[in-house]
Short mmCIF file of N, CA and C in Angstrom, two decimals:
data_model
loop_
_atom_site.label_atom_id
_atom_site.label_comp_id
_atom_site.label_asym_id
_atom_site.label_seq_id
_atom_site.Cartn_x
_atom_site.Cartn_y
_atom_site.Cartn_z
N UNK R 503 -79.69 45.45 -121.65
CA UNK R 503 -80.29 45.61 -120.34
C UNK R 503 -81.37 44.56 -120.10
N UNK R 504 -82.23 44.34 -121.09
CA UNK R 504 -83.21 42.95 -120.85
C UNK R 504 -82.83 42.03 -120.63
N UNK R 505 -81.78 41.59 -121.21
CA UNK R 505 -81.01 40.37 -121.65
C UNK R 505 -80.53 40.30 -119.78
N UNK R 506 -79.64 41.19 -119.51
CA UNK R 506 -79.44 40.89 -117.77
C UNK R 506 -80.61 40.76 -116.31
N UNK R 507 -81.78 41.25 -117.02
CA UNK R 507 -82.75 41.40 -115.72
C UNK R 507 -83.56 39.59 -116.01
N UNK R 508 -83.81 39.53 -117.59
CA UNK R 508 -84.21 38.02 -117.91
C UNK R 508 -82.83 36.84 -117.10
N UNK R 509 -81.66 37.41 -117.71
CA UNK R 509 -80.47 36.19 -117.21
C UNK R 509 -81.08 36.17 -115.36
N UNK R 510 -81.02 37.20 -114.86
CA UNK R 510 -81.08 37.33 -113.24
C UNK R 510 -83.04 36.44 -112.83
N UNK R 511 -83.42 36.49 -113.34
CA UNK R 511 -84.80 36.12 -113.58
C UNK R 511 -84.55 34.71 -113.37
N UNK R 512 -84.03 34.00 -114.71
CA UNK R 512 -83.62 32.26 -114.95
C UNK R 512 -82.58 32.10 -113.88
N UNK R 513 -81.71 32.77 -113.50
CA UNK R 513 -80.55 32.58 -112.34
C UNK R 513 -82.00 32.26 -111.16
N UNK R 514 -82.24 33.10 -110.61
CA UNK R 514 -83.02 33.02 -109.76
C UNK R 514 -84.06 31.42 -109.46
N UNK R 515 -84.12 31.21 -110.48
CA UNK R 515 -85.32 30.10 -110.63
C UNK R 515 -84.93 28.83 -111.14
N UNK R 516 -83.58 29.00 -111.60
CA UNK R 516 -82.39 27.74 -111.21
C UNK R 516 -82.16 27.08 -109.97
N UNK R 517 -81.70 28.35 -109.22
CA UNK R 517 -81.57 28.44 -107.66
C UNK R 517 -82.46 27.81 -107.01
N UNK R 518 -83.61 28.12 -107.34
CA UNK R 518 -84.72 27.54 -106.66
C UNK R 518 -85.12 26.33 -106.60
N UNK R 519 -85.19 26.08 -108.16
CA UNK R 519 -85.37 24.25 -108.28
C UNK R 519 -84.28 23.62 -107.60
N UNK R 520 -83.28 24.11 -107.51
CA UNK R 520 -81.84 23.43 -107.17
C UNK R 520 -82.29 22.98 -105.79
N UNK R 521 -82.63 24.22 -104.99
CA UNK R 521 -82.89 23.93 -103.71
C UNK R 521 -84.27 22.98 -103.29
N UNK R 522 -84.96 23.02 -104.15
CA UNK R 522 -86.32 22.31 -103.64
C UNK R 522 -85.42 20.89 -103.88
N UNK R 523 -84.94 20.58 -105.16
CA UNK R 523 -84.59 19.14 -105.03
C UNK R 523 -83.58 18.74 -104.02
N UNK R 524 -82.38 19.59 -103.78
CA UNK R 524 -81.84 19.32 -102.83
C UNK R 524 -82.35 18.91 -101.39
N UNK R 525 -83.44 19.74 -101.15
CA UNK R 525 -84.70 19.14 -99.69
C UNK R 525 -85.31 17.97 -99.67
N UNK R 526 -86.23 17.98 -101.56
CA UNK R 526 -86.64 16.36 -101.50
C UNK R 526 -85.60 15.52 -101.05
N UNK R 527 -84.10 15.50 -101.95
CA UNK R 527 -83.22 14.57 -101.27
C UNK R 527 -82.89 13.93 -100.14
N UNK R 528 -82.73 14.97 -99.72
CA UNK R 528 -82.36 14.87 -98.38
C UNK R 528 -83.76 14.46 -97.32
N UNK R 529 -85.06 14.70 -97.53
CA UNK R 529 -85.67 14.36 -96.75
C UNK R 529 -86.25 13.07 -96.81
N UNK R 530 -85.87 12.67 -98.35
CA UNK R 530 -86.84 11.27 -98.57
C UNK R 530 -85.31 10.28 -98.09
N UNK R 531 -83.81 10.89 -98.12
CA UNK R 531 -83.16 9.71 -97.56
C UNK R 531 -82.63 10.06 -95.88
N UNK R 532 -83.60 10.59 -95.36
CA UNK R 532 -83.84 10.78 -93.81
C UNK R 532 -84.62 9.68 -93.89
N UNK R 533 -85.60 9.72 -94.22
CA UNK R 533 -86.41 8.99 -94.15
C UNK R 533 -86.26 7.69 -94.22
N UNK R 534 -85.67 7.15 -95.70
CA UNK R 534 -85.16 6.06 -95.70
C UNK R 534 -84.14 4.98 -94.57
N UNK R 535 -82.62 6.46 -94.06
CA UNK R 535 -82.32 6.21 -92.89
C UNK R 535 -82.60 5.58 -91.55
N UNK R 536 -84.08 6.64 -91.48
CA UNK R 536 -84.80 6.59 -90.22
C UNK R 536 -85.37 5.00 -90.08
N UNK R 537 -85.96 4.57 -91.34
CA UNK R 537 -86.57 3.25 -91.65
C UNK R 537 -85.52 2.24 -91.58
N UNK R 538 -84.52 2.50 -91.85
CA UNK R 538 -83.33 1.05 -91.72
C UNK R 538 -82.96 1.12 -90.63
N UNK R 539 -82.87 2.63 -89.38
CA UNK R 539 -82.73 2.17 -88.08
C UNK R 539 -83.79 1.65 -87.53
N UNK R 540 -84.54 1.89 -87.76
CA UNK R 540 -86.23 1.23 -86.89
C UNK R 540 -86.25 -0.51 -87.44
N UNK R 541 -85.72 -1.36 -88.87
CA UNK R 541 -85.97 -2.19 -89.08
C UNK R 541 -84.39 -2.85 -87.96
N UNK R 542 -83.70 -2.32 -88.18
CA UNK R 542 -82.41 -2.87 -87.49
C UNK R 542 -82.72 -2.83 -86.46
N UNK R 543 -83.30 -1.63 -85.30
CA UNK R 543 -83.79 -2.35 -84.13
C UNK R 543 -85.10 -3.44 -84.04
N UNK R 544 -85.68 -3.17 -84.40
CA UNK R 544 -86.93 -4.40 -84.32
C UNK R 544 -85.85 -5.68 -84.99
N UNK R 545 -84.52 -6.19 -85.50
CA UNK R 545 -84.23 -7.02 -85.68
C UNK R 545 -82.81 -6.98 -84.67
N UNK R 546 -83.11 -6.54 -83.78
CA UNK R 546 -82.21 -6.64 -82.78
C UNK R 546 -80.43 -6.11 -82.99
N UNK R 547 -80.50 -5.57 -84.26
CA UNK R 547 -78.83 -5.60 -84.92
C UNK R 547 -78.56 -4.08 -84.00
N UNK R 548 -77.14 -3.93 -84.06
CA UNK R 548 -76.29 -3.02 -83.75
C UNK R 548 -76.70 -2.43 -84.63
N UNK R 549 -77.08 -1.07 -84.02
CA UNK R 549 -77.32 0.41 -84.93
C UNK R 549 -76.29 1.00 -85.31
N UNK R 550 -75.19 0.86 -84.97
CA UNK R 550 -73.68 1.24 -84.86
C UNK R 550 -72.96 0.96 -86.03
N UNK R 551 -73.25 -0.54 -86.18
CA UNK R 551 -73.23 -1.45 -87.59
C UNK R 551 -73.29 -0.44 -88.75
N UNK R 552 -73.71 0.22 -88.82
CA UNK R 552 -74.76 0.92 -90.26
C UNK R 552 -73.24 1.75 -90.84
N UNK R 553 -72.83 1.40 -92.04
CA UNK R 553 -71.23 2.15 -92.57
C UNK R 553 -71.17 3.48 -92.09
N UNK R 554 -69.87 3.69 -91.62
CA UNK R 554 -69.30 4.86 -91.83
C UNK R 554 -69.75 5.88 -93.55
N UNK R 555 -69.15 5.55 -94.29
CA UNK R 555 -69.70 5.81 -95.44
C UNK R 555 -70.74 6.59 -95.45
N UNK R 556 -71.40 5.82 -95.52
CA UNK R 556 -73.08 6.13 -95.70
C UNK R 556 -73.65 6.74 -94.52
N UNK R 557 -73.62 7.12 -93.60
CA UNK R 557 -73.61 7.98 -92.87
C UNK R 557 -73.21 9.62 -93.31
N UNK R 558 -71.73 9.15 -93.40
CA UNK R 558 -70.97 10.67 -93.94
C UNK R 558 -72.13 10.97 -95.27
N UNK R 559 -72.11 9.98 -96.22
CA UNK R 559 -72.82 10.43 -97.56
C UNK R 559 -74.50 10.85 -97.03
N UNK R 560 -75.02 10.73 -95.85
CA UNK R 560 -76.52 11.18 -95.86
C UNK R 560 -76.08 12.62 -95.22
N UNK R 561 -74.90 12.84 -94.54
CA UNK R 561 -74.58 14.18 -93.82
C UNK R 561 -74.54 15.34 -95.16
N UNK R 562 -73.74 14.92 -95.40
CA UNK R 562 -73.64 15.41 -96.93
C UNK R 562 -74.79 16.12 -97.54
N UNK R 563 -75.58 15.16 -97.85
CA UNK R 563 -76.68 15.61 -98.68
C UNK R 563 -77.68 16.36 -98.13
N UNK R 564 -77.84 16.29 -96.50
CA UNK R 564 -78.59 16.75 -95.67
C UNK R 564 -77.92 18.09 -95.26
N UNK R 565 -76.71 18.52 -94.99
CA UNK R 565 -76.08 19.62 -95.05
C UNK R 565 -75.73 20.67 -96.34
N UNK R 566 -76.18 19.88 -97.38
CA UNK R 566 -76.34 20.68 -98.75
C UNK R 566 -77.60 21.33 -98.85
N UNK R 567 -78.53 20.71 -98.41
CA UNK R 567 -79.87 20.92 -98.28
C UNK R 567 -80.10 22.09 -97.52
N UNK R 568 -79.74 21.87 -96.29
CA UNK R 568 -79.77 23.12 -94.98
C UNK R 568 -79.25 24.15 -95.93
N UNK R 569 -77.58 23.82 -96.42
CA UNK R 569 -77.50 24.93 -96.67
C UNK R 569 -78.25 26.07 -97.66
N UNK R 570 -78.47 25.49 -98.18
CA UNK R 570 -79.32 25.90 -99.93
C UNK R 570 -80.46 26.67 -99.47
N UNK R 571 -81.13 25.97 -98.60
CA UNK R 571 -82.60 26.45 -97.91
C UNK R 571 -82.32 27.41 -97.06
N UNK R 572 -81.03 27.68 -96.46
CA UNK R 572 -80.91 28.37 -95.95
C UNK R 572 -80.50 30.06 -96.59
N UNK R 573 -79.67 29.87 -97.72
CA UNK R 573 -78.95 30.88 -98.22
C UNK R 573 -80.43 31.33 -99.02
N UNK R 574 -81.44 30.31 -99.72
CA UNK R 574 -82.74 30.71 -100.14
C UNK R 574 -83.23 31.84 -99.26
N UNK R 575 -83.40 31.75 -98.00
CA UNK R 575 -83.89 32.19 -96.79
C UNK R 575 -83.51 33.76 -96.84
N UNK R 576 -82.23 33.57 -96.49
CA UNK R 576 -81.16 34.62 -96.42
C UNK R 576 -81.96 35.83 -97.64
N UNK R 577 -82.27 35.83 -99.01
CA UNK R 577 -82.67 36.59 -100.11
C UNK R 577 -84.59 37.22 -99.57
N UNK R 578 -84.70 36.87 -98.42
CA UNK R 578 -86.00 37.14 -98.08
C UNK R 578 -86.36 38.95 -97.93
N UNK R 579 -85.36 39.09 -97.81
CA UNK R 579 -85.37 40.84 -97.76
C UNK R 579 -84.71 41.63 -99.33
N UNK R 580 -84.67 40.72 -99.84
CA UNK R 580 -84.09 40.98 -101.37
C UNK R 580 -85.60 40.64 -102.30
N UNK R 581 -86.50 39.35 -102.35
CA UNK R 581 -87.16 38.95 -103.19
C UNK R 581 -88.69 38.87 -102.23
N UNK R 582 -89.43 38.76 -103.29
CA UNK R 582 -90.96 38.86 -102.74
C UNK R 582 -91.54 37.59 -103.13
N UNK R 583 -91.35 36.85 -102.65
CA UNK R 583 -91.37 34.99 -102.79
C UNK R 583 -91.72 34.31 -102.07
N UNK R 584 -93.15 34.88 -101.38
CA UNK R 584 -93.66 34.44 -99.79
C UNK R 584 -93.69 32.83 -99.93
N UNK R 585 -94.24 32.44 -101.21
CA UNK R 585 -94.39 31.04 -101.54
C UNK R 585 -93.21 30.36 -101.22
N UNK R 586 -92.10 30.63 -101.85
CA UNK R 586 -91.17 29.83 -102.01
C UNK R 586 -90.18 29.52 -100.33
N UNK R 587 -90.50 30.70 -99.88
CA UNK R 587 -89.62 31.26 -98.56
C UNK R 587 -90.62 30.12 -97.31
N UNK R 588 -92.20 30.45 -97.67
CA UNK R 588 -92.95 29.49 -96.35
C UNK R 588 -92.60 27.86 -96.47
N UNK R 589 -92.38 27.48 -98.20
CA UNK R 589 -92.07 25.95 -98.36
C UNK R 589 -90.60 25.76 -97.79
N UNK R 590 -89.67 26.58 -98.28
CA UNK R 590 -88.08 26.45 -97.67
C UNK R 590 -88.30 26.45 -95.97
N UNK R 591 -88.97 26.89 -95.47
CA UNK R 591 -89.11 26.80 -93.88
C UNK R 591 -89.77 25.68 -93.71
N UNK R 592 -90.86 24.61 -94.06
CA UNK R 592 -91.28 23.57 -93.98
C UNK R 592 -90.33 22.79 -94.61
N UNK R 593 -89.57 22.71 -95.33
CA UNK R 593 -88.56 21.72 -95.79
C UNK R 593 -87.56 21.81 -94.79
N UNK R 594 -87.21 22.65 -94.18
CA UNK R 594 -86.18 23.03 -93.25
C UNK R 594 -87.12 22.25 -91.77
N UNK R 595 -87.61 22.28 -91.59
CA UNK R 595 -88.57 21.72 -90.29
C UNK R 595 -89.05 20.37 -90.62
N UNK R 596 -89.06 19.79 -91.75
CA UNK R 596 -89.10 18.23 -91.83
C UNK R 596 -88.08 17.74 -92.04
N UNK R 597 -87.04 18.72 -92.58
CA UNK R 597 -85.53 17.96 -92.38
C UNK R 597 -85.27 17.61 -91.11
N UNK R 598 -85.36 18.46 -90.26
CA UNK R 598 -84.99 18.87 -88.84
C UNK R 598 -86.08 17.56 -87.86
N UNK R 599 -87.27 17.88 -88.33
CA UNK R 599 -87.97 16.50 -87.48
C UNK R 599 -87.69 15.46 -88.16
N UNK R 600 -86.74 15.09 -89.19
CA UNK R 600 -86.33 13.29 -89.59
C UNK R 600 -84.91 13.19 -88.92
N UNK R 601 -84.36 14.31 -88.38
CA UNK R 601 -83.35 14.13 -87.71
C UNK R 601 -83.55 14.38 -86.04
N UNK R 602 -84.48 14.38 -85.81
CA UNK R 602 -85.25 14.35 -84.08
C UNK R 602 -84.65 15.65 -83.58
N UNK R 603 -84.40 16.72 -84.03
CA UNK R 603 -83.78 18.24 -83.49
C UNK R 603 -85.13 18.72 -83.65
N UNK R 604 -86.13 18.01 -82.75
CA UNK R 604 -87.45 18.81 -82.41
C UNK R 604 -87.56 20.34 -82.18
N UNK R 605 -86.78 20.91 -81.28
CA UNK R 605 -86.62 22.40 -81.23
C UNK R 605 -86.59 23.37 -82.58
N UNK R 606 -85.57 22.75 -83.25
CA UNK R 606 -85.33 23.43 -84.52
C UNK R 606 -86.45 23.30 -85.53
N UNK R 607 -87.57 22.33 -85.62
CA UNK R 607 -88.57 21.93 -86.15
C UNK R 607 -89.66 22.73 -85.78
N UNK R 608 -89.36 23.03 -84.40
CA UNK R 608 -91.10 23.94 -83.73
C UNK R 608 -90.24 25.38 -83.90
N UNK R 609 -89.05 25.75 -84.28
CA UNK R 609 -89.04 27.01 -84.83
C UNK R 609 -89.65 27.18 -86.44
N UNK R 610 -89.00 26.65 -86.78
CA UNK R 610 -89.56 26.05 -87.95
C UNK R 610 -91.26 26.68 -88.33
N UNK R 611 -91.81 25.84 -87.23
CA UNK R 611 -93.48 25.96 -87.01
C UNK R 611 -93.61 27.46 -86.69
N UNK R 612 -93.25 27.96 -85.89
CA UNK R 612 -92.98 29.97 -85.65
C UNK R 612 -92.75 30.53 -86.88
N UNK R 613 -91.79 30.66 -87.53
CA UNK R 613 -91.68 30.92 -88.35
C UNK R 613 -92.61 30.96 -90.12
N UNK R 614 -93.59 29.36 -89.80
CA UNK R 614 -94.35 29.21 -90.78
C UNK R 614 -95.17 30.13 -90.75
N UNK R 615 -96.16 30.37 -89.07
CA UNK R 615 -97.12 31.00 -89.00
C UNK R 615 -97.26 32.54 -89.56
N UNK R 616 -96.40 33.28 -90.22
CA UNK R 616 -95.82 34.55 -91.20
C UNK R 616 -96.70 34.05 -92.17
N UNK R 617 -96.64 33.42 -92.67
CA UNK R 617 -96.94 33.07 -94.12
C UNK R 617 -98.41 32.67 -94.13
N UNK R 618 -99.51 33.73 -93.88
CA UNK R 618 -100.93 33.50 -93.70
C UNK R 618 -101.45 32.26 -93.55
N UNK R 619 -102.42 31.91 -94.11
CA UNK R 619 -103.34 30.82 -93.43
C UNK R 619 -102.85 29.88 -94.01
N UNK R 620 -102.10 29.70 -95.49
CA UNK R 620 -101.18 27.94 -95.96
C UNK R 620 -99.95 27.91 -94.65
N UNK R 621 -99.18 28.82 -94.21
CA UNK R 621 -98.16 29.06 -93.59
C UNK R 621 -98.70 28.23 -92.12
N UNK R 622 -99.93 29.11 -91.47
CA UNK R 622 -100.53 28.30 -90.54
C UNK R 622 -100.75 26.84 -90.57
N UNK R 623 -101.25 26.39 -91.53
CA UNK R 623 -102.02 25.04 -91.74
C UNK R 623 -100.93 24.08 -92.01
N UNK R 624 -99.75 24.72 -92.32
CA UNK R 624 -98.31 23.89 -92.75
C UNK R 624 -97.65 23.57 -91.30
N UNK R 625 -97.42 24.71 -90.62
CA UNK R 625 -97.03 24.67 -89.23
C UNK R 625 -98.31 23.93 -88.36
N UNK R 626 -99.04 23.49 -88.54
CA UNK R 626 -99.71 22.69 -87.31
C UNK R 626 -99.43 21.72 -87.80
N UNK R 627 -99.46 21.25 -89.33
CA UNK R 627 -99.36 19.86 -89.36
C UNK R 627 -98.09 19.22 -89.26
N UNK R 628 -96.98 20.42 -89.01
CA UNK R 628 -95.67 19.84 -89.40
C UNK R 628 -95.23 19.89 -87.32
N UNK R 629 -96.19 20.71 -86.74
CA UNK R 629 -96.09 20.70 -84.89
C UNK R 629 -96.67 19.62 -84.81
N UNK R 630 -98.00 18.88 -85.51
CA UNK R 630 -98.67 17.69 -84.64
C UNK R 630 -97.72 16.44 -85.12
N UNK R 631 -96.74 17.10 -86.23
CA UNK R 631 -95.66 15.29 -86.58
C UNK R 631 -95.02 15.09 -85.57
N UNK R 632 -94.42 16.71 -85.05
CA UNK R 632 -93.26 16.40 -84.44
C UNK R 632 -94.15 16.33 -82.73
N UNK R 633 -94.78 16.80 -82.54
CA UNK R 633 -95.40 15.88 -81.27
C UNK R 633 -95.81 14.48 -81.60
N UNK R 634 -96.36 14.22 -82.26
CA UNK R 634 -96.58 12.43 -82.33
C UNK R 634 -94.99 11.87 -82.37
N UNK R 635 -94.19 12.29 -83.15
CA UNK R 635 -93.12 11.58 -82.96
C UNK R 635 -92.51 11.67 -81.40
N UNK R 636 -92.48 12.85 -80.49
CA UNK R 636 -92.04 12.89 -79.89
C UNK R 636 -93.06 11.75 -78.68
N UNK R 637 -94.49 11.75 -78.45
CA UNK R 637 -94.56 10.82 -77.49
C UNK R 637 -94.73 9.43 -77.92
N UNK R 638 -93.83 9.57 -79.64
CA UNK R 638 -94.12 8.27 -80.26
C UNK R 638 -95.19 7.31 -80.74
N UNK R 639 -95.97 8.24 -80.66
CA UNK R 639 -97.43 7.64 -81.65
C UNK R 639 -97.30 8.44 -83.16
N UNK R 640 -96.82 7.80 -83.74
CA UNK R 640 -96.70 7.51 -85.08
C UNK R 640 -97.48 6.83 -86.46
N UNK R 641 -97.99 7.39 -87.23
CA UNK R 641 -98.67 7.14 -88.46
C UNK R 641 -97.68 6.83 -89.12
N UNK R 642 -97.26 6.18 -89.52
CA UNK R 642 -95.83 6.37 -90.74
C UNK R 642 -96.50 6.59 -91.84
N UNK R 643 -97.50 5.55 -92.64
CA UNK R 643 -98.24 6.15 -93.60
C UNK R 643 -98.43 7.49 -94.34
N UNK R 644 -99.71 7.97 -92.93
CA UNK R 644 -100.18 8.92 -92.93
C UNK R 644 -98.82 10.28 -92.84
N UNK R 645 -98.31 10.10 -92.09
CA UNK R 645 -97.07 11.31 -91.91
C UNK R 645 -96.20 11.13 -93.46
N UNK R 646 -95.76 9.91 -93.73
CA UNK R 646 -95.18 9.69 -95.15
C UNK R 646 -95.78 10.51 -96.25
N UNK R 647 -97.02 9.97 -96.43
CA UNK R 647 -97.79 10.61 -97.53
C UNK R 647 -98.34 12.09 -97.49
N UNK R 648 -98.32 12.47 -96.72
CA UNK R 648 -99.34 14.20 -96.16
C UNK R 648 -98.03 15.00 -96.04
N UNK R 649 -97.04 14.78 -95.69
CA UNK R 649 -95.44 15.48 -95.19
C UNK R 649 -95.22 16.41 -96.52
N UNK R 650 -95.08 16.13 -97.24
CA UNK R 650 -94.75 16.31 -98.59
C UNK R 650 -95.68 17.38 -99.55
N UNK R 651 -97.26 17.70 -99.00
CA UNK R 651 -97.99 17.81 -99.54
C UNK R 651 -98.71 19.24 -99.28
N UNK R 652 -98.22 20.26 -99.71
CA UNK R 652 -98.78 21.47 -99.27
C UNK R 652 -100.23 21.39 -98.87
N UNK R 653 -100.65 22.31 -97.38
CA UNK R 653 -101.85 22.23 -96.81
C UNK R 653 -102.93 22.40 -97.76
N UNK R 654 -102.50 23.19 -98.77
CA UNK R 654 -103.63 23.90 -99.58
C UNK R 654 -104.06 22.77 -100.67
N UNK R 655 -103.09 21.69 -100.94
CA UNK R 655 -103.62 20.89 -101.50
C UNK R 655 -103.79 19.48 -101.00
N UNK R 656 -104.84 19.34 -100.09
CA UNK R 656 -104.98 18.46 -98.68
C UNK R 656 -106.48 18.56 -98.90
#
């Protein structure tokens, strides 16, 4: 009987790492993405240009991600993991603002505000990205480096 509540324990926390890395993935090659379209326009090239391939392969990894974070999500009425559940909703809302589905990003931000005052402080900073991006005043830096970085350790 130990032996199955420990196995369900390490299952659990497999799952988890699985999914956090699956988010880094996917958000640091949004990112990357995002940066080779912005250098390709400032160099005037066809955005269009950019492979088939590699396209499909960032869908991929970005739809593995959703999903993972999502099915994480899904166990919220099963597990008591406020931590893990408020970061899967900020990973899910910076995925979502490197892919400009602003809406889905400021749910995102609704959703953070559950998760007391880190939950709050995560959702404003992850609402003031996606407003700067949206009237296009942009830090890249600053948004690069802070994105990543739970409020509480800011």
């Amino acid at each position: 009987m130990k032996l199955g509540f420990l196995s369900k324990i390490f299952e659990g926390a497999l799952s988890i790492e699985k999914t956090y890395n699956a988010c880094d993935k996917a958000i640091n090659q949004l990112r990357q993405h995002n940066e080779n379209i912005k250098q390709m326009e400032e160099n005037g090239e066809d955005v269009n240009s950019l492979p088939a391939a590699e396209k499909s392969a960032l869908d991929e990894v970005v739809n593995n991600a959703i999903t993972k974070a999502t099915q994480l999500l899904n166990k919220e009425s099963e597990r008591n993991w406020p931590g893990v559940f408020r970061e899967m909703h900020r990973n899910l809302g910076t995925i979502y603002l490197e892919q400009h589905e602003y809406d889905k990003a400021r749910e995102k931000c609704e959703q953070l505000k559950n998760y007391g005052e880190v939950g709050r402080l995560d959702a404003e900073d992850l609402l003031q990205r996606v407003e700067d991006r949206e009237t296009g005043k942009t830090n890249e830096a600053t948004e690069s480096a802070e994105s990543d970085i739970p409020a509480t350790e800011r």
